Amino acid sequence: MSIRMNGYLESKDKKRRAPVYTMDNGKICVSICSYGGYITSLLVPDRNGTCGDIALGFDNLDDYERTSFAPCGIVGRYANRIKNGRFLIAGKEIQVARNDGFHHLHGGKKGFHRYMWNPSVCMDDSGQEYVQLERLSPDGEEGFPGNLSVSVHFALNKQNELTIRFLAVSDRDTVCSLSNHMALNLDTCRSSTCLDHRLKIYGSSFAPAGHDGIPTGQVLSTSHTNMDLRTEQPIGTQIDMPSAFTETFGGYDHNWFLDGGTHLKPCLSLTHPGSGRTLECFTTMPCVHVYTANSLNGSETGKYGVTYKRHCALFTETQYAPDSVNHPEWAQPFLKAGELYDHTTVYRFSSPCLTEGS
């Protein structure tokens, strides 16, 4: 497995650039940009051994800087939404940036996906190299308390597993929920929709939400609804079923509570029958938010000249539940001063070609 600094992602005028690091295990290849921690390409072979880029993204730095949906970037300090941008810490009300109507979304007006991170190549105790991105989120950034030191590790192994480990520590009590805004189309990012993909989610309950994406506070069983993905189902068939849950958003834009404990556990699997590519996701986080790109409308053009339209990809965010800061009955994202935030998500890729070549 090799890691190399593989050039730069440049602005259109060539005056600004961000280093890009590429990890290659001889089968799949992952490129990570120091701006926003974006996975700028993810090359995985199909059943015939033809590599395709399955990650949504852009060709230049300018488009990453102004994108509205941050495909495959680091989101934080709080992934997803906080109602009215308000919550309590030790009885004191904290007001953070409101950048989604009345609510907070993905870190605020300038979330972690809009910063240049400090990159390096490191080695763990087993001798495996990984790409490390670091930044200090200063006290008061977007309204959040505490100087939060963040380190994100990207590693690729011979088993075709991409591991993303999020580490953070604060000098004040704060909240922390970090994720990657993974946006994939297993039929390659040039394809039209993800509706022919088959999805399984290891969660038997979910959080219904209003039109603004804020959870109602209910936790409902997925049984007898089109939210029940405990057995693999075609995405298009499921969201076409009459259902107030998906009709509200025009598809999936929901949080599932994962079955299992706080250890690394199965989260979801995604399969594209045509290409033979499969993604399996494992995480230590308590929830996963799944979004079927319902609001993309063709206003942004990505890599290879592709116009990103409705349902063009599946977004998966391992995280704490949206607005969990205001629901003490759910797993909590509060981080005490001096304590270590340490969460891992693993993406395992496979295809008949990869299985035969193992």
Tab-separated table of C-alpha atoms in Angstrom:
chain	number	residue	atom	x	y	z
A	1	MET	CA	0.000	0.000	0.000
A	2	SER	CA	1.416	3.384	-0.971
A	3	ILE	CA	0.630	6.949	0.062
A	4	ARG	CA	1.944	9.897	-1.891
A	5	MET	CA	1.344	13.612	-2.158
A	6	ASN	CA	-0.190	13.535	-5.613
A	7	GLY	CA	-0.257	17.170	-6.699
A	8	TYR	CA	-2.737	19.890	-5.886
A	9	LEU	CA	-6.355	20.835	-6.269
A	10	GLU	CA	-6.132	24.287	-7.809
A	11	SER	CA	-8.431	27.256	-8.207
A	12	LYS	CA	-9.446	28.158	-11.754
A	13	ASP	CA	-7.042	31.107	-11.808
A	14	LYS	CA	-4.205	28.852	-10.520
A	15	LYS	CA	-3.499	31.305	-7.678
A	16	ARG	CA	-4.652	29.026	-4.864
A	17	ARG	CA	-4.116	25.337	-4.324
A	18	ALA	CA	-4.521	22.588	-1.759
A	19	PRO	CA	-2.336	19.460	-1.482
A	20	VAL	CA	-3.938	16.143	-2.461
A	21	TYR	CA	-2.761	12.821	-0.998
A	22	THR	CA	-3.453	9.501	-2.723
A	23	MET	CA	-3.646	6.073	-1.070
A	24	ASP	CA	-3.346	3.057	-3.390
A	25	ASN	CA	-3.431	-0.608	-2.346
A	26	GLY	CA	-3.090	-1.915	-5.908
A	27	LYS	CA	-6.848	-2.520	-6.193
A	28	ILE	CA	-8.600	0.661	-5.140
A	29	CYS	CA	-7.324	4.222	-4.980
A	30	VAL	CA	-8.467	7.060	-2.695
A	31	SER	CA	-7.481	10.732	-2.975
A	32	ILE	CA	-7.928	13.179	-0.080
A	33	CYS	CA	-7.617	16.954	-0.246
A	34	SER	CA	-6.311	19.050	2.624
A	35	TYR	CA	-9.045	21.589	1.910
A	36	GLY	CA	-12.173	20.416	3.703
A	37	GLY	CA	-10.849	16.871	4.049
A	38	TYR	CA	-12.658	16.079	0.812
A	39	ILE	CA	-12.312	12.635	-0.746
A	40	THR	CA	-11.809	13.960	-4.263
A	41	SER	CA	-11.783	10.559	-5.965
A	42	LEU	CA	-12.513	6.960	-5.016
A	43	LEU	CA	-11.575	4.468	-7.717
A	44	VAL	CA	-13.094	0.999	-7.316
A	45	PRO	CA	-13.174	-1.739	-9.990
A	46	ASP	CA	-16.451	-3.202	-11.222
A	47	ARG	CA	-17.158	-6.886	-11.862
A	48	ASN	CA	-15.005	-6.756	-15.019
A	49	GLY	CA	-12.043	-5.069	-13.374
A	50	THR	CA	-12.739	-1.620	-14.868
A	51	CYS	CA	-12.017	1.091	-12.313
A	52	GLY	CA	-14.564	3.867	-11.900
A	53	ASP	CA	-14.754	6.933	-9.686
A	54	ILE	CA	-17.731	6.459	-7.354
A	55	ALA	CA	-17.365	9.669	-5.276
A	56	LEU	CA	-19.157	12.889	-6.166
A	57	GLY	CA	-16.902	15.924	-6.330
A	58	PHE	CA	-15.466	18.743	-8.388
A	59	ASP	CA	-12.518	19.475	-10.670
A	60	ASN	CA	-11.285	22.645	-8.976
A	61	LEU	CA	-10.911	24.343	-5.617
A	62	ASP	CA	-13.394	27.129	-6.411
A	63	ASP	CA	-16.301	24.705	-6.759
A	64	TYR	CA	-15.428	22.947	-3.493
A	65	GLU	CA	-15.311	26.339	-1.758
A	66	ARG	CA	-18.814	27.307	-2.855
A	67	THR	CA	-20.604	23.959	-3.001
A	68	SER	CA	-23.898	23.809	-1.134
A	69	PHE	CA	-23.744	20.087	-0.331
A	70	ALA	CA	-20.097	19.284	0.540
A	71	PRO	CA	-19.754	15.873	-1.179
A	72	CYS	CA	-17.352	13.592	0.733
A	73	GLY	CA	-16.041	16.367	2.999
A	74	ILE	CA	-15.504	16.561	6.778
A	75	VAL	CA	-18.512	18.066	8.539
A	76	GLY	CA	-18.307	19.536	12.035
A	77	ARG	CA	-18.129	20.751	14.717
A	78	TYR	CA	-21.646	19.305	14.694
A	79	ALA	CA	-22.841	17.097	11.834
A	80	ASN	CA	-26.472	17.672	10.824
A	81	ARG	CA	-28.959	20.027	12.523
A	82	ILE	CA	-29.486	21.750	15.873
A	83	LYS	CA	-32.956	23.242	16.399
A	84	ASN	CA	-32.798	27.045	16.509
A	85	GLY	CA	-29.027	26.662	16.976
A	86	ARG	CA	-29.542	26.459	20.745
A	87	PHE	CA	-28.722	24.000	23.525
A	88	LEU	CA	-27.633	23.964	27.158
A	89	ILE	CA	-24.264	23.138	28.715
A	90	ALA	CA	-24.261	23.018	32.518
A	91	GLY	CA	-27.480	25.044	32.521
A	92	LYS	CA	-26.049	27.797	30.317
A	93	GLU	CA	-27.684	28.446	26.969
A	94	ILE	CA	-25.332	28.239	23.987
A	95	GLN	CA	-26.308	29.963	20.733
A	96	VAL	CA	-24.480	28.748	17.631
A	97	ALA	CA	-24.708	29.951	14.038
A	98	ARG	CA	-28.040	29.536	12.271
A	99	ASN	CA	-27.347	28.823	8.617
A	100	ASP	CA	-30.318	26.643	7.657
A	101	GLY	CA	-33.315	28.878	8.142
A	102	PHE	CA	-33.720	29.157	11.916
A	103	HIS	CA	-31.479	26.147	12.511
A	104	HIS	CA	-27.811	25.165	12.641
A	105	LEU	CA	-26.490	22.754	9.996
A	106	HIS	CA	-23.111	21.006	9.559
A	107	GLY	CA	-20.999	23.374	11.637
A	108	GLY	CA	-22.562	26.680	10.619
A	109	LYS	CA	-21.798	29.321	8.021
A	110	LYS	CA	-18.211	28.093	7.797
A	111	GLY	CA	-18.093	24.465	8.852
A	112	PHE	CA	-15.058	22.208	8.900
A	113	HIS	CA	-15.491	21.441	5.179
A	114	ARG	CA	-14.613	25.075	4.412
A	115	TYR	CA	-11.171	25.156	6.056
A	116	MET	CA	-7.659	24.246	4.967
A	117	TRP	CA	-6.380	21.442	7.207
A	118	ASN	CA	-2.755	20.658	8.044
A	119	PRO	CA	-1.835	17.398	6.272
A	120	SER	CA	0.834	14.804	7.022
A	121	VAL	CA	1.578	11.122	6.449
A	122	CYS	CA	1.923	9.143	9.689
A	123	MET	CA	2.405	5.532	10.769
A	124	ASP	CA	0.483	3.622	13.439
A	125	ASP	CA	1.899	1.065	15.892
A	126	SER	CA	1.356	-1.783	13.407
A	127	GLY	CA	3.391	-0.033	10.730
A	128	GLN	CA	0.434	1.037	8.600
A	129	GLU	CA	0.659	4.486	7.078
A	130	TYR	CA	-2.273	6.894	7.068
A	131	VAL	CA	-3.083	10.435	5.992
A	132	GLN	CA	-3.617	12.764	8.934
A	133	LEU	CA	-5.476	16.075	8.731
A	134	GLU	CA	-5.386	18.440	11.714
A	135	ARG	CA	-6.888	21.787	12.660
A	136	LEU	CA	-7.709	23.806	15.745
A	137	SER	CA	-11.282	25.036	15.929
A	138	PRO	CA	-10.912	28.080	18.196
A	139	ASP	CA	-13.161	28.916	21.123
A	140	GLY	CA	-16.260	30.708	19.824
A	141	GLU	CA	-15.984	29.511	16.240
A	142	GLU	CA	-19.570	29.541	14.899
A	143	GLY	CA	-20.621	30.033	18.531
A	144	PHE	CA	-19.247	26.747	19.911
A	145	PRO	CA	-17.380	26.878	23.243
A	146	GLY	CA	-13.839	25.576	23.680
A	147	ASN	CA	-10.656	25.334	21.673
A	148	LEU	CA	-11.211	22.007	19.914
A	149	SER	CA	-8.115	20.253	18.549
A	150	VAL	CA	-9.187	17.858	15.795
A	151	SER	CA	-7.288	15.099	14.006
A	152	VAL	CA	-8.790	12.965	11.226
A	153	HIS	CA	-6.994	9.811	10.069
A	154	PHE	CA	-7.615	8.210	6.666
A	155	ALA	CA	-6.218	4.699	6.160
A	156	LEU	CA	-6.577	2.127	3.377
A	157	ASN	CA	-5.657	-1.523	3.931
A	158	LYS	CA	-5.200	-4.641	1.791
A	159	GLN	CA	-8.744	-5.759	2.623
A	160	ASN	CA	-10.057	-2.767	0.621
A	161	GLU	CA	-11.222	-0.997	3.758
A	162	LEU	CA	-11.114	2.780	4.011
A	163	THR	CA	-11.016	3.737	7.690
A	164	ILE	CA	-11.764	7.257	8.876
A	165	ARG	CA	-10.963	7.910	12.528
A	166	PHE	CA	-12.014	11.168	14.184
A	167	LEU	CA	-10.117	12.351	17.264
A	168	ALA	CA	-10.737	15.571	19.187
A	169	VAL	CA	-10.108	17.185	22.570
A	170	SER	CA	-11.395	20.493	23.970
A	171	ASP	CA	-10.224	22.787	26.761
A	172	ARG	CA	-13.856	23.550	27.708
A	173	ASP	CA	-17.030	21.506	27.870
A	174	THR	CA	-18.510	21.532	24.382
A	175	VAL	CA	-20.345	19.382	21.846
A	176	CYS	CA	-18.704	17.361	19.107
A	177	SER	CA	-20.221	15.224	16.357
A	178	LEU	CA	-17.891	14.741	13.404
A	179	SER	CA	-18.628	12.907	10.185
A	180	ASN	CA	-17.743	12.524	6.552
A	181	HIS	CA	-20.467	13.682	4.167
A	182	MET	CA	-19.904	10.607	1.992
A	183	ALA	CA	-21.708	10.926	-1.360
A	184	LEU	CA	-21.438	7.875	-3.598
A	185	ASN	CA	-22.891	6.361	-6.743
A	186	LEU	CA	-21.535	2.828	-7.129
A	187	ASP	CA	-22.287	2.930	-10.859
A	188	THR	CA	-19.670	5.754	-10.936
A	189	CYS	CA	-20.306	9.409	-10.246
A	190	ARG	CA	-21.072	9.973	-13.942
A	191	SER	CA	-24.293	7.971	-13.642
A	192	SER	CA	-27.732	9.521	-13.387
A	193	THR	CA	-29.285	8.202	-10.151
A	194	CYS	CA	-28.800	5.852	-7.234
A	195	LEU	CA	-32.347	4.510	-7.462
A	196	ASP	CA	-31.211	1.160	-8.877
A	197	HIS	CA	-28.924	0.585	-5.875
A	198	ARG	CA	-29.939	-1.835	-3.132
A	199	LEU	CA	-29.669	-0.623	0.471
A	200	LYS	CA	-29.610	-2.341	3.854
A	201	ILE	CA	-29.520	-0.449	7.168
A	202	TYR	CA	-28.814	-2.148	10.492
A	203	GLY	CA	-31.348	-0.074	12.394
A	204	SER	CA	-34.809	-1.045	13.617
A	205	SER	CA	-35.902	2.481	14.622
A	206	PHE	CA	-35.680	5.979	13.161
A	207	ALA	CA	-36.357	9.624	13.976
A	208	PRO	CA	-39.183	11.205	11.952
A	209	ALA	CA	-38.632	14.876	11.166
A	210	GLY	CA	-40.613	17.895	10.014
A	211	HIS	CA	-40.187	19.709	6.707
A	212	ASP	CA	-37.251	21.635	8.192
A	213	GLY	CA	-35.368	18.408	8.940
A	214	ILE	CA	-35.647	18.827	12.715
A	215	PRO	CA	-36.654	15.598	14.515
A	216	THR	CA	-40.059	15.613	16.141
A	217	GLY	CA	-38.636	13.824	19.166
A	218	GLN	CA	-40.384	10.561	18.365
A	219	VAL	CA	-38.508	7.301	17.883
A	220	LEU	CA	-40.520	4.973	15.677
A	221	SER	CA	-40.087	1.346	14.699
A	222	THR	CA	-39.272	0.809	11.044
A	223	SER	CA	-41.572	-2.239	10.931
A	224	HIS	CA	-44.310	-2.116	8.284
A	225	THR	CA	-42.954	1.123	6.768
A	226	ASN	CA	-40.670	1.930	3.847
A	227	MET	CA	-38.080	2.862	6.465
A	228	ASP	CA	-37.557	-0.836	7.161
A	229	LEU	CA	-34.308	-1.640	5.382
A	230	ARG	CA	-33.154	-4.429	7.667
A	231	THR	CA	-33.236	-6.625	4.584
A	232	GLU	CA	-31.706	-5.288	1.375
A	233	GLN	CA	-34.195	-3.312	-0.735
A	234	PRO	CA	-34.062	-1.365	-4.039
A	235	ILE	CA	-33.902	2.337	-3.175
A	236	GLY	CA	-36.207	3.492	-5.965
A	237	THR	CA	-38.899	0.964	-5.111
A	238	GLN	CA	-38.815	1.889	-1.434
A	239	ILE	CA	-39.077	5.662	-1.823
A	240	ASP	CA	-41.845	5.286	-4.422
A	241	MET	CA	-44.049	3.582	-1.831
A	242	PRO	CA	-46.851	5.784	-0.459
A	243	SER	CA	-45.366	7.105	2.783
A	244	ALA	CA	-45.616	10.402	4.607
A	245	PHE	CA	-42.029	9.915	5.794
A	246	THR	CA	-40.406	9.956	2.346
A	247	GLU	CA	-43.024	12.121	0.617
A	248	THR	CA	-42.080	14.958	2.974
A	249	PHE	CA	-38.563	15.064	1.500
A	250	GLY	CA	-38.956	13.428	-1.914
A	251	GLY	CA	-36.857	10.480	-0.782
A	252	TYR	CA	-34.758	9.502	2.202
A	253	ASP	CA	-33.385	12.258	4.431
A	254	HIS	CA	-33.632	10.448	7.750
A	255	ASN	CA	-31.724	9.346	10.816
A	256	TRP	CA	-31.672	5.676	11.821
A	257	PHE	CA	-30.707	4.528	15.310
A	258	LEU	CA	-28.277	1.660	14.792
A	259	ASP	CA	-28.715	-1.668	16.527
A	260	GLY	CA	-25.761	-2.688	18.702
A	261	GLY	CA	-23.538	-0.970	21.211
A	262	THR	CA	-20.743	1.567	21.076
A	263	HIS	CA	-18.246	-0.819	19.480
A	264	LEU	CA	-17.471	-1.016	15.752
A	265	LYS	CA	-20.651	-2.572	14.333
A	266	PRO	CA	-22.420	-2.987	10.988
A	267	CYS	CA	-24.113	0.208	9.851
A	268	LEU	CA	-25.301	-0.329	6.287
A	269	SER	CA	-24.553	-2.025	2.987
A	270	LEU	CA	-25.087	-0.655	-0.505
A	271	THR	CA	-24.975	-2.721	-3.690
A	272	HIS	CA	-25.188	-1.847	-7.361
A	273	PRO	CA	-26.223	-5.043	-9.205
A	274	GLY	CA	-25.152	-3.773	-12.621
A	275	SER	CA	-21.534	-2.970	-11.778
A	276	GLY	CA	-21.172	-5.596	-9.060
A	277	ARG	CA	-19.773	-3.041	-6.610
A	278	THR	CA	-20.742	-3.296	-2.941
A	279	LEU	CA	-20.075	-0.978	-0.007
A	280	GLU	CA	-20.279	-2.163	3.594
A	281	CYS	CA	-20.101	0.430	6.355
A	282	PHE	CA	-19.185	-0.148	10.014
A	283	THR	CA	-19.097	2.502	12.720
A	284	THR	CA	-18.765	3.227	16.434
A	285	MET	CA	-21.316	6.043	16.116
A	286	PRO	CA	-24.880	5.497	17.392
A	287	CYS	CA	-26.693	6.640	14.241
A	288	VAL	CA	-26.542	6.991	10.494
A	289	HIS	CA	-28.246	9.649	8.409
A	290	VAL	CA	-29.089	8.622	4.849
A	291	TYR	CA	-29.952	11.156	2.145
A	292	THR	CA	-30.878	10.423	-1.466
A	293	ALA	CA	-29.860	13.834	-2.883
A	294	ASN	CA	-33.497	14.936	-3.041
A	295	SER	CA	-32.777	18.671	-3.241
A	296	LEU	CA	-30.015	18.644	-5.876
A	297	ASN	CA	-31.410	20.357	-8.949
A	298	GLY	CA	-28.667	20.507	-11.560
A	299	SER	CA	-27.321	23.884	-10.449
A	300	GLU	CA	-23.870	22.424	-9.665
A	301	THR	CA	-21.627	20.708	-12.208
A	302	GLY	CA	-19.082	18.249	-10.895
A	303	LYS	CA	-16.220	16.143	-12.164
A	304	TYR	CA	-16.298	14.924	-15.763
A	305	GLY	CA	-18.837	17.661	-16.598
A	306	VAL	CA	-21.615	15.830	-14.756
A	307	THR	CA	-24.598	17.894	-13.641
A	308	TYR	CA	-25.678	16.802	-10.177
A	309	LYS	CA	-29.407	16.268	-10.180
A	310	ARG	CA	-32.010	14.779	-7.890
A	311	HIS	CA	-31.208	11.280	-6.586
A	312	CYS	CA	-27.767	11.279	-8.227
A	313	ALA	CA	-26.097	9.703	-5.185
A	314	LEU	CA	-26.574	8.242	-1.749
A	315	PHE	CA	-25.182	10.289	1.145
A	316	THR	CA	-24.278	8.418	4.333
A	317	GLU	CA	-23.299	10.247	7.531
A	318	THR	CA	-22.379	8.269	10.647
A	319	GLN	CA	-23.115	10.582	13.552
A	320	TYR	CA	-25.088	11.425	16.654
A	321	ALA	CA	-28.777	11.975	15.911
A	322	PRO	CA	-29.760	15.402	14.565
A	323	ASP	CA	-30.605	17.786	17.423
A	324	SER	CA	-29.527	15.157	19.957
A	325	VAL	CA	-28.211	18.011	22.120
A	326	ASN	CA	-31.861	18.782	22.889
A	327	HIS	CA	-32.946	15.174	23.438
A	328	PRO	CA	-31.238	13.825	26.589
A	329	GLU	CA	-32.890	10.436	26.092
A	330	TRP	CA	-30.672	9.845	23.021
A	331	ALA	CA	-26.924	9.170	22.863
A	332	GLN	CA	-25.235	12.475	23.649
A	333	PRO	CA	-22.519	14.399	21.772
A	334	PHE	CA	-21.322	16.402	24.783
A	335	LEU	CA	-17.545	16.378	25.233
A	336	LYS	CA	-16.055	17.218	28.626
A	337	ALA	CA	-12.953	19.373	28.827
A	338	GLY	CA	-9.849	17.203	28.490
A	339	GLU	CA	-11.757	14.068	27.419
A	340	LEU	CA	-10.936	12.366	24.130
A	341	TYR	CA	-13.510	12.163	21.364
A	342	ASP	CA	-12.630	9.011	19.404
A	343	HIS	CA	-14.945	7.581	16.743
A	344	THR	CA	-14.244	5.388	13.720
A	345	THR	CA	-16.121	4.589	10.536
A	346	VAL	CA	-14.962	1.895	8.093
A	347	TYR	CA	-16.021	1.590	4.447
A	348	ARG	CA	-15.319	-1.829	2.925
A	349	PHE	CA	-15.498	-2.127	-0.860
A	350	SER	CA	-15.971	-5.322	-2.848
A	351	SER	CA	-16.845	-6.618	-6.303
A	352	PRO	CA	-16.498	-10.017	-8.027
A	353	CYS	CA	-13.224	-8.774	-9.487
A	354	LEU	CA	-11.825	-7.840	-6.070
A	355	THR	CA	-12.942	-11.172	-4.571
A	356	GLU	CA	-11.307	-13.159	-7.351
A	357	GLY	CA	-8.113	-11.136	-7.039
A	358	SER	CA	-7.788	-11.524	-3.274
